[in-house]
């Protein structure tokens, strides 16, 4: 494997919130968003997080001719049978704002009592060495919480204002970025991805 700490990696995301969180954790690697190469986001046609992450990573590696990392993430709510799931970013419709998605979620959960508001953020991260890599590195992270009745806090993005974090008894949007990174689905998946990439490099050198 040719991946080393100085290797430039293209990140298949245009979401500024995610780019900031990923850069903070993968500090040391030169990460370039695919937008720097004028690459548009691939269409997310999969029905699972892992399928969508692979689609995005392959597209970025193909267009930029660089190793790539893509994530697919979202919120899974038990009382909604797993929704919004892979359509978390467009739950209230294509192009919906974070506020519109949050409003729709709160509407759908109106009248649902606290004990049935369990939910989790999921993040799947995929590293591909090149576009036809047959053995991508896949890592995942899960962050358990509950959906609040009202939004709170201004940090983060997406559903952070309505995601209650049991460890801190507050909304995810009330946590400083470093605290969120230490707990979150994306933080877990990134730390795991880093370890898995290192383990693979070592095993391939033996
Ligand atoms: P995608 O991974 O770009 O398909 O979109 C994931 C969507 O899930 C985001 O647009 C958010 O709505 C939601 N999401 C994923 N991770 C987080 C998070 O850390 N906080 C809040 N919302 C998130």
XYZ file of N, CA and C and ligand atoms in Angstrom:
641
model
N 0.843 -1.193 0.000
C 0.000 0.000 0.000
C 0.886 1.254 0.000
N 0.516 2.235 -0.794
C 1.374 3.404 -0.924
C 0.994 4.534 0.023
N -0.023 4.307 0.847
C -0.516 5.372 1.723
C 0.501 5.690 2.805
N 0.911 6.951 2.918
C 1.817 7.347 3.983
C 1.325 8.667 4.567
N 1.964 9.109 5.666
C 1.431 10.283 6.362
C 1.530 11.553 5.524
N 2.376 11.547 4.484
C 2.483 12.764 3.677
C 1.598 12.696 2.419
N 0.951 11.549 2.233
C 0.130 11.363 1.032
C -1.111 12.257 1.079
N -1.306 12.994 0.013
C -2.515 13.809 -0.091
C -3.736 12.896 -0.243
N -4.784 13.226 0.451
C -6.015 12.425 0.364
C -7.147 13.358 -0.025
N -7.972 12.897 -0.966
C -9.111 13.727 -1.336
C -10.315 13.312 -0.500
N -11.031 14.303 -0.013
C -12.191 14.042 0.821
C -13.451 14.271 -0.003
N -14.245 13.206 -0.116
C -15.429 13.258 -0.970
C -16.598 13.879 -0.219
N -16.448 15.129 0.170
C -17.560 15.794 0.852
C -17.502 17.282 0.577
N -18.667 17.880 0.499
C -18.710 19.326 0.345
C -19.293 19.963 1.592
N -19.585 19.124 2.594
C -20.226 19.617 3.819
C -19.170 20.225 4.745
N -19.243 21.544 4.929
C -18.204 22.244 5.697
C -18.091 21.745 7.131
N -19.235 21.419 7.727
C -19.225 20.911 9.102
C -18.426 19.626 9.199
N -18.667 18.715 8.243
C -17.964 17.424 8.252
C -16.485 17.612 7.951
N -16.171 18.470 6.969
C -14.764 18.679 6.602
C -13.986 19.161 7.821
N -14.571 20.101 8.582
C -13.898 20.630 9.776
C -13.634 19.509 10.774
N -14.656 18.657 11.014
C -14.502 17.597 12.010
C -13.472 16.564 11.549
N -13.486 16.227 10.269
C -12.560 15.214 9.757
C -11.129 15.758 9.783
N -10.968 17.020 9.411
C -9.616 17.601 9.417
C -9.055 17.664 10.830
N -9.914 17.973 11.807
C -9.440 18.086 13.193
C -8.906 16.740 13.684
N -9.530 15.658 13.268
C -9.117 14.338 13.769
C -7.967 13.750 12.953
N -7.974 13.973 11.654
C -6.900 13.418 10.813
C -5.765 14.433 10.640
N -5.541 15.254 11.657
C -4.495 16.278 11.576
C -3.183 15.610 11.174
N -2.415 16.247 10.311
C -1.145 15.653 9.893
C -1.214 15.150 8.465
N -2.398 14.718 8.037
C -2.535 14.295 6.636
C -3.048 15.473 5.822
N -2.433 15.746 4.686
C -2.978 16.814 3.834
C -4.290 16.349 3.198
N -5.380 16.916 3.687
C -6.704 16.529 3.198
C -7.214 17.635 2.280
N -7.619 17.265 1.089
C -8.112 18.263 0.141
C -9.555 17.920 -0.206
N -10.473 18.852 -0.022
C -11.855 18.537 -0.400
C -11.982 18.386 -1.910
N -12.885 17.523 -2.353
C -13.004 17.284 -3.796
C -13.441 18.548 -4.542
N -14.041 19.486 -3.826
C -14.453 20.738 -4.471
C -13.234 21.497 -5.007
N -12.048 21.279 -4.387
C -10.827 21.939 -4.862
C -10.457 21.451 -6.261
N -10.987 20.278 -6.639
C -10.729 19.737 -7.993
C -11.962 19.919 -8.885
N -12.894 20.734 -8.409
C -14.157 20.936 -9.146
C -14.943 19.656 -9.359
N -14.849 18.744 -8.410
C -15.605 17.485 -8.530
C -16.929 17.649 -7.797
N -18.010 17.353 -8.508
C -19.337 17.453 -7.891
C -19.589 16.212 -7.048
N -20.501 16.311 -6.086
C -20.803 15.151 -5.235
C -21.498 14.074 -6.058
N -21.127 12.822 -5.821
C -21.766 11.707 -6.532
C -23.193 11.543 -6.016
N -24.061 11.012 -6.860
C -25.434 10.772 -6.427
C -25.471 9.585 -5.469
N -26.142 9.763 -4.359
C -26.193 8.700 -3.341
C -27.357 7.773 -3.645
N -27.084 6.744 -4.438
C -28.170 5.872 -4.890
C -28.291 4.600 -4.054
N -27.410 4.411 -3.074
C -27.459 3.199 -2.255
C -28.564 3.275 -1.223
N -28.903 2.091 -0.678
C -29.929 2.092 0.371
C -29.314 1.840 1.744
N -27.974 1.775 1.804
C -27.295 1.648 3.099
C -26.164 2.678 3.149
N -25.741 2.992 4.372
C -24.649 3.959 4.537
C -23.377 3.455 3.836
N -23.097 2.160 3.972
C -21.837 1.648 3.415
C -21.840 1.735 1.887
N -22.986 1.430 1.263
C -23.042 1.532 -0.206
C -22.783 2.972 -0.653
N -23.417 3.903 0.025
C -23.249 5.307 -0.375
C -21.825 5.802 -0.153
N -21.195 5.377 0.935
C -19.817 5.813 1.193
C -18.887 5.283 0.100
N -19.114 4.043 -0.329
C -18.264 3.472 -1.391
C -18.489 4.230 -2.708
N -19.734 4.513 -3.033
C -20.037 5.258 -4.273
C -19.283 6.592 -4.270
N -19.314 7.285 -3.113
C -18.690 8.615 -3.040
C -17.161 8.525 -3.094
N -16.604 7.533 -2.391
C -15.138 7.400 -2.377
C -14.623 7.036 -3.769
N -15.340 6.127 -4.433
C -14.896 5.699 -5.779
C -14.928 6.872 -6.750
N -15.992 7.649 -6.685
C -16.135 8.813 -7.568
C -14.989 9.812 -7.345
N -14.666 10.089 -6.085
C -13.603 11.069 -5.790
C -12.243 10.548 -6.246
N -11.958 9.269 -5.997
C -10.667 8.698 -6.403
C -10.527 8.705 -7.920
N -11.635 8.380 -8.592
C -11.625 8.328 -10.057
C -11.359 9.717 -10.647
N -12.078 10.706 -10.134
C -11.974 12.048 -10.726
C -10.681 12.754 -10.339
N -10.164 12.498 -9.141
C -8.988 13.250 -8.665
C -7.692 12.466 -8.810
N -7.797 11.176 -9.143
C -6.597 10.325 -9.281
C -5.760 10.352 -8.002
N -6.450 10.310 -6.867
C -5.792 10.305 -5.556
C -6.504 9.294 -4.661
N -5.823 8.819 -3.591
C -6.550 8.052 -2.588
C -7.693 8.924 -2.045
N -8.772 8.293 -1.632
C -9.915 9.098 -1.194
C -10.506 8.572 0.101
N -11.155 9.491 0.794
C -11.966 9.117 1.954
C -13.356 9.682 1.719
N -14.369 8.845 1.964
C -15.740 9.343 1.907
C -16.462 8.888 3.152
N -17.407 9.690 3.589
C -18.241 9.225 4.680
C -19.690 9.246 4.256
N -20.458 8.376 4.828
C -21.897 8.532 4.743
C -22.405 8.409 6.161
N -23.271 9.316 6.508
C -23.704 9.342 7.893
C -25.150 9.753 7.947
N -25.731 9.586 9.099
C -27.109 10.006 9.258
C -27.650 9.602 10.602
N -28.903 9.921 10.776
C -29.582 9.694 12.046
C -30.594 8.567 11.871
N -30.589 7.628 12.816
C -31.520 6.494 12.780
C -32.402 6.601 14.029
N -33.707 6.743 13.806
C -34.635 6.942 14.935
C -35.534 5.711 15.055
N -35.513 5.079 16.219
C -36.254 3.824 16.391
C -37.758 3.994 16.157
N -38.328 5.059 16.709
C -39.787 5.245 16.607
C -40.222 5.501 15.165
N -39.256 5.815 14.294
C -39.581 6.070 12.877
C -39.071 4.938 11.997
N -38.873 3.774 12.615
C -38.445 2.602 11.854
C -37.123 2.839 11.118
N -36.233 3.610 11.734
C -34.910 3.833 11.147
C -34.770 5.121 10.361
N -35.881 5.791 10.074
C -35.802 7.080 9.360
C -35.170 8.130 10.293
N -34.576 9.194 9.769
C -34.400 9.508 8.352
C -33.300 8.689 7.659
N -32.436 7.995 8.381
C -31.483 7.060 7.770
C -30.647 7.665 6.659
N -30.572 6.936 5.535
C -29.679 7.411 4.458
C -30.182 8.695 3.791
N -31.428 9.087 4.075
C -31.883 10.362 3.488
C -31.873 11.496 4.530
N -31.055 11.347 5.570
C -31.015 12.365 6.633
C -30.801 13.776 6.094
N -29.926 13.907 5.098
C -29.602 15.247 4.580
C -30.769 15.852 3.809
N -31.669 14.997 3.312
C -32.781 15.515 2.497
C -34.123 15.011 3.011
N -34.228 14.901 4.330
C -35.438 14.344 4.946
C -36.673 15.181 4.613
N -36.522 16.502 4.639
C -37.672 17.376 4.348
C -37.728 17.727 2.854
N -36.955 17.025 2.033
C -36.957 17.285 0.589
C -35.571 17.647 0.097
N -35.342 17.440 -1.206
C -34.034 17.745 -1.784
C -33.744 19.231 -1.584
N -32.545 19.531 -1.080
C -32.155 20.927 -0.872
C -32.670 21.495 0.448
N -33.281 20.659 1.281
C -33.825 21.153 2.564
C -32.697 21.673 3.456
N -32.998 22.687 4.248
C -32.008 23.217 5.190
C -31.999 22.339 6.444
N -30.943 22.495 7.252
C -30.879 21.773 8.524
C -32.136 22.049 9.348
N -32.540 23.333 9.354
C -33.716 23.726 10.149
C -34.969 22.998 9.670
N -35.139 22.898 8.348
C -36.335 22.220 7.812
C -36.327 20.734 8.157
N -35.136 20.115 8.095
C -35.043 18.688 8.453
C -35.368 18.472 9.930
N -34.843 19.361 10.767
C -35.097 19.252 12.214
C -36.592 19.446 12.487
N -37.198 20.441 11.833
C -38.634 20.699 12.040
C -39.455 19.477 11.653
N -39.083 18.851 10.531
C -39.845 17.666 10.090
C -39.688 16.537 11.111
N -38.458 16.358 11.594
C -38.219 15.290 12.574
C -39.075 15.515 13.825
N -39.093 16.752 14.324
C -39.863 17.041 15.543
C -41.360 16.837 15.295
N -41.799 17.185 14.106
C -43.218 16.971 13.756
C -43.563 15.491 13.764
N -42.696 14.690 13.118
C -42.944 13.241 13.032
C -42.963 12.598 14.410
N -42.223 13.207 15.348
C -42.114 12.606 16.687
C -43.057 13.270 17.696
N -43.952 14.112 17.191
C -44.864 14.800 18.112
C -45.679 13.766 18.890
N -45.747 13.929 20.180
C -46.534 13.015 21.015
C -45.790 11.753 21.410
N -44.593 11.525 20.866
C -43.822 10.320 21.240
C -43.105 10.610 22.568
N -43.351 9.791 23.598
C -42.759 10.082 24.920
C -41.255 9.810 24.954
N -40.592 10.382 25.951
C -39.128 10.281 26.075
C -38.611 8.855 25.924
N -39.293 7.915 26.549
C -38.756 6.539 26.549
C -38.775 5.892 25.169
N -39.496 6.499 24.224
C -39.518 5.950 22.857
C -38.822 6.866 21.850
N -37.961 7.749 22.358
C -37.290 8.685 21.450
C -35.824 8.310 21.222
N -35.497 7.031 21.412
C -34.104 6.598 21.232
C -33.679 6.728 19.771
N -32.413 7.074 19.584
C -31.887 7.322 18.233
C -30.379 7.178 18.269
N -29.781 7.100 17.089
C -28.318 7.055 17.042
C -27.827 7.696 15.750
N -26.692 8.348 15.867
C -25.992 8.801 14.671
C -25.091 7.659 14.221
N -25.059 7.428 12.913
C -24.198 6.408 12.320
C -23.235 7.097 11.369
N -21.997 6.631 11.369
C -21.051 7.124 10.365
C -20.276 5.941 9.796
N -20.279 5.824 8.485
C -19.435 4.837 7.819
C -18.403 5.600 7.010
N -17.148 5.232 7.183
C -16.059 5.870 6.446
C -15.375 4.837 5.573
N -15.068 5.261 4.367
C -14.408 4.349 3.423
C -13.148 5.017 2.905
N -12.046 4.276 2.937
C -10.799 4.739 2.319
C -10.532 3.857 1.107
N -10.321 4.474 -0.042
C -9.965 3.715 -1.250
C -8.627 4.216 -1.762
N -7.736 3.284 -2.026
C -6.414 3.679 -2.493
C -6.495 4.231 -3.914
N -7.396 3.656 -4.697
C -7.643 4.150 -6.056
C -9.047 3.702 -6.461
N -9.510 4.191 -7.619
C -10.922 3.983 -7.975
C -11.297 2.522 -8.176
N -10.321 1.652 -8.555
C -10.697 0.242 -8.702
C -10.175 -0.609 -7.554
N -9.892 0.020 -6.420
C -9.468 -0.713 -5.226
C -10.538 -1.772 -4.878
N -10.178 -3.066 -4.908
C -11.186 -4.100 -4.647
C -11.383 -4.376 -3.155
N -10.566 -3.717 -2.313
C -10.584 -4.040 -0.886
C -10.528 -2.744 -0.070
N -11.578 -1.918 -0.158
C -11.548 -0.644 0.566
C -11.495 -0.855 2.072
N -10.895 0.090 2.774
C -10.898 0.047 4.240
C -12.217 0.675 4.700
N -12.935 -0.044 5.561
C -14.262 0.419 5.984
C -14.313 0.494 7.507
N -14.700 1.649 8.022
C -14.817 1.810 9.477
C -16.180 2.396 9.800
N -16.677 2.074 10.980
C -17.949 2.687 11.346
C -18.000 3.131 12.794
N -18.874 4.064 13.064
C -19.057 4.575 14.422
C -20.540 4.770 14.691
N -20.929 4.553 15.933
C -22.331 4.671 16.345
C -22.380 5.511 17.619
N -23.268 6.502 17.662
C -23.382 7.367 18.831
C -24.839 7.342 19.288
N -25.068 6.766 20.439
C -26.440 6.574 20.950
C -26.936 7.817 21.689
N -28.199 8.149 21.494
C -28.801 9.268 22.221
C -30.304 9.222 22.118
N -30.927 10.380 22.299
C -32.390 10.478 22.176
C -32.729 11.783 21.470
N -33.917 11.826 20.903
C -34.340 13.066 20.242
C -35.101 13.936 21.242
N -34.604 15.174 21.398
C -35.231 16.136 22.311
C -36.577 16.611 21.735
N -37.369 17.290 22.576
C -38.644 17.849 22.103
C -38.444 19.230 21.468
N -37.338 19.901 21.847
C -37.067 21.242 21.316
C -35.580 21.376 21.019
N -35.256 22.217 20.045
C -33.848 22.436 19.694
C -33.127 23.224 20.785
N -31.820 22.920 20.949
C -30.984 23.663 21.913
C -29.557 23.726 21.389
N -28.903 24.876 21.548
C -27.487 24.999 21.177
C -27.290 25.440 19.741
N -26.083 25.932 19.477
C -25.788 26.488 18.142
C -24.532 25.887 17.515
N -23.881 24.950 18.199
C -22.668 24.337 17.609
C -23.065 23.214 16.646
N -22.055 22.728 15.897
C -22.285 21.568 15.040
C -23.127 21.897 13.825
N -23.905 20.922 13.388
C -24.727 21.085 12.183
C -25.844 20.044 12.220
N -26.640 20.022 11.152
C -27.656 18.981 10.996
C -28.583 18.859 12.204
N -28.686 17.652 12.724
C -29.624 17.364 13.808
C -29.007 17.584 15.195
N -27.815 18.165 15.271
C -27.157 18.374 16.574
C -28.055 19.093 17.601
N -28.843 20.098 17.210
C -29.652 20.797 18.226
C -30.743 19.924 18.873
N -31.114 18.801 18.233
C -32.182 17.979 18.837
C -31.680 16.609 19.279
N -30.359 16.398 19.231
C -29.803 15.101 19.643
C -29.293 15.209 21.074
N -29.974 14.521 21.969
C -29.617 14.571 23.394
C -28.484 13.575 23.665
N -27.438 14.092 24.318
C -26.237 13.297 24.586
C -26.262 12.847 26.046
N -26.489 11.556 26.300
C -26.642 11.104 27.691
C -25.411 11.402 28.556
N -24.211 11.277 27.970
C -22.970 11.479 28.746
C -22.895 12.893 29.344
N -23.501 13.875 28.691
C -23.394 15.266 29.145
C -24.743 15.910 29.455
N -25.814 15.143 29.296
C -27.166 15.647 29.564
C -27.431 16.998 28.894
N -27.063 17.071 27.620
C -27.347 18.300 26.855
C -27.464 17.911 25.383
N -27.823 18.901 24.560
C -27.885 18.638 23.118
C -26.472 18.592 22.552
N -26.300 17.824 21.483
C -24.996 17.763 20.817
C -24.547 19.159 20.376
N -25.504 20.016 20.008
C -25.163 21.375 19.563
C -24.719 22.273 20.716
N -24.792 21.764 21.956
C -24.303 22.544 23.104
C -22.888 22.123 23.500
N -22.352 21.112 22.807
C -21.008 20.623 23.148
C -19.946 21.385 22.361
N -18.786 21.684 22.984
C -17.664 22.216 22.203
C -17.234 21.167 21.171
N -16.655 21.612 20.060
C -16.302 20.688 18.967
C -15.417 19.538 19.445
N -14.447 19.842 20.313
C -13.517 18.789 20.740
C -14.240 17.705 21.545
N -15.213 18.115 22.340
C -15.969 17.129 23.131
C -16.821 16.280 22.192
N -17.455 16.941 21.233
C -18.263 16.180 20.270
C -17.381 15.166 19.525
N -16.208 15.602 19.071
C -15.312 14.693 18.342
C -14.904 13.484 19.178
N -14.780 13.683 20.488
C -14.320 12.576 21.334
C -15.410 11.528 21.514
N -16.668 11.903 21.288
C -17.781 10.966 21.510
C -18.444 10.509 20.221
N -18.427 11.350 19.215
C -19.356 11.199 18.092
C -19.073 9.989 17.213
N -20.115 9.610 16.479
C -20.039 8.562 15.464
C -18.876 8.816 14.495
N -18.718 10.105 14.070
C -17.663 10.420 13.099
C -16.289 10.324 13.741
N -16.177 10.800 14.995
C -14.909 10.683 15.723
C -14.512 9.222 15.885
N -15.472 8.397 16.308
C -15.185 6.960 16.485
C -14.752 6.326 15.167
N -15.505 6.633 14.096
C -15.208 6.008 12.801
C -13.841 6.462 12.285
N -13.518 7.739 12.509
C -12.224 8.242 12.024
C -11.052 7.620 12.766
N -11.200 7.499 14.095
C -10.107 6.882 14.860
C -9.950 5.431 14.426
N -11.084 4.763 14.218
C -11.028 3.372 13.781
C -10.407 3.264 12.379
N -10.798 4.174 11.486
C -10.248 4.141 10.118
C -8.728 4.316 10.153
N -8.268 5.260 10.974
C -6.822 5.511 11.064
C -6.106 4.235 11.505
N -6.653 3.566 12.527
C -6.044 2.320 13.018
C -6.059 1.238 11.942
N -7.194 1.107 11.253
C -7.327 0.053 10.234
C -6.363 0.282 9.067
N -6.171 1.548 8.693
C -5.235 1.847 7.602
C -3.816 1.489 8.043
N -3.478 1.870 9.289
C -2.142 1.548 9.807
C -1.931 0.045 9.862
N -2.941 -0.688 10.364
C -2.823 -2.144 10.491
C -2.623 -2.775 9.116
N -3.312 -2.245 8.136
C -3.181 -2.831 6.807
C -1.795 -2.536 6.223
N -1.304 -1.337 6.442
C 0.044 -1.005 5.951
C 1.068 -1.949 6.548
N 0.927 -2.179 7.887
C 1.889 -3.046 8.566
C 1.801 -4.457 8.036
N 0.547 -4.967 7.899
C 0.425 -6.363 7.477
C 0.934 -6.542 6.053
N 0.828 -5.502 5.239
C 1.291 -5.634 3.864
C 2.802 -5.534 3.757
N 3.457 -5.002 4.829
C 4.918 -4.885 4.780
C 5.593 -6.188 5.198
N 4.818 -7.064 5.902
C 5.460 -8.275 6.456
C 5.917 -9.227 5.357
P -24.553 12.638 4.160
O -23.624 11.808 4.972
O -23.867 13.761 3.474
O -25.453 11.848 3.296
O -25.535 13.421 5.151
C -25.631 13.108 6.446
C -26.721 13.959 7.112
O -26.968 13.354 8.385
C -26.279 15.393 7.436
O -26.651 16.309 6.437
C -27.020 15.668 8.738
O -28.340 16.044 8.463
C -27.019 14.298 9.403
N -25.832 14.156 10.260
C -24.748 13.344 10.073
N -23.846 13.511 11.035
C -24.342 14.456 11.861
C -23.834 15.084 13.032
O -22.704 14.848 13.512
N -24.641 15.999 13.592
C -25.863 16.317 13.088
N -26.366 15.799 11.994
C -25.614 14.859 11.369
